[in-house]
Phi, psi and omega in degrees: 000091173283130180283326165296334164289324163307312181301322167315313178274002178261109185308325176309319179265342198279314203262356187230005193217152185266176190295331169298310184309306179280356159289311168311294167333288188297335163295357175231024163258159168226158153299126169229151176235138168260144162249146186332135182076359170300125167279115183279291207237134193241115191291132183097321166322155169260157196268114170246000163222160172224173190231150166249128179259123198281273174255180161074187170221150192234137175274129173249142179209159180247166188064187169303168169284352175274320182253026165327126177225114193284132191243351186184132155237159203231157208203172180307142186085352177263174163225151183236145187060035176295295173308316189292296183298334177266343182246339175096359182287169177295150185294147171300318197199172182254131167252126191235148189270137174270312189213164188304112191236150178234112182230162167273138175266137176231119177269167146312288167331318182280323172288332188280348182281318195302297191307307176298347184259331170227060185346275188303005168299322202268322172292317179299310187301323159332295182291331181282326173300326185281307199299329172312286184326325181279332177282331172294322175278347174096194188306315176302340174278342168316313177281003161270342192323289182322304182308304189309315187303306172319313179287312167298332188277325177295325195273339170292323166330286179321306187286311184273021182047059160249125175258184189122154178261175173305132169264136186285000000 
């Protein structure tokens, strides 16, 4: 299983990075396996990693065990944990393995090295992240999307130690 190929099939990376950048990032990532019932991420925690799902399915829920609400089921080609990892925000949901799942683990350290070599990448990824969030939230989020893009990029700049304004 080639991690570069997995990253190339994820729009956040395919649309924002070059093949060379994906190869560099892949060299700093690892494959992880989760068995059914394993909690992968916990709502409220800080995110030190995100996942790109290769095989299997992960369930996404919010709330406590008593008031848990299913948000999504994610499968191959999808990512989870990106907003928390890239902005420093706390996890917005709990993620649990529904079936045996293999995923690429992408850490903050792996991304820092990439952002140091390619400073413009942070802005591109921030814009794609904001666009993805707007699509997930639907048309009601469109009026705030430009401001939200700036907020996300600025949060990423603070987290990854980059200063300066948002480029257009």
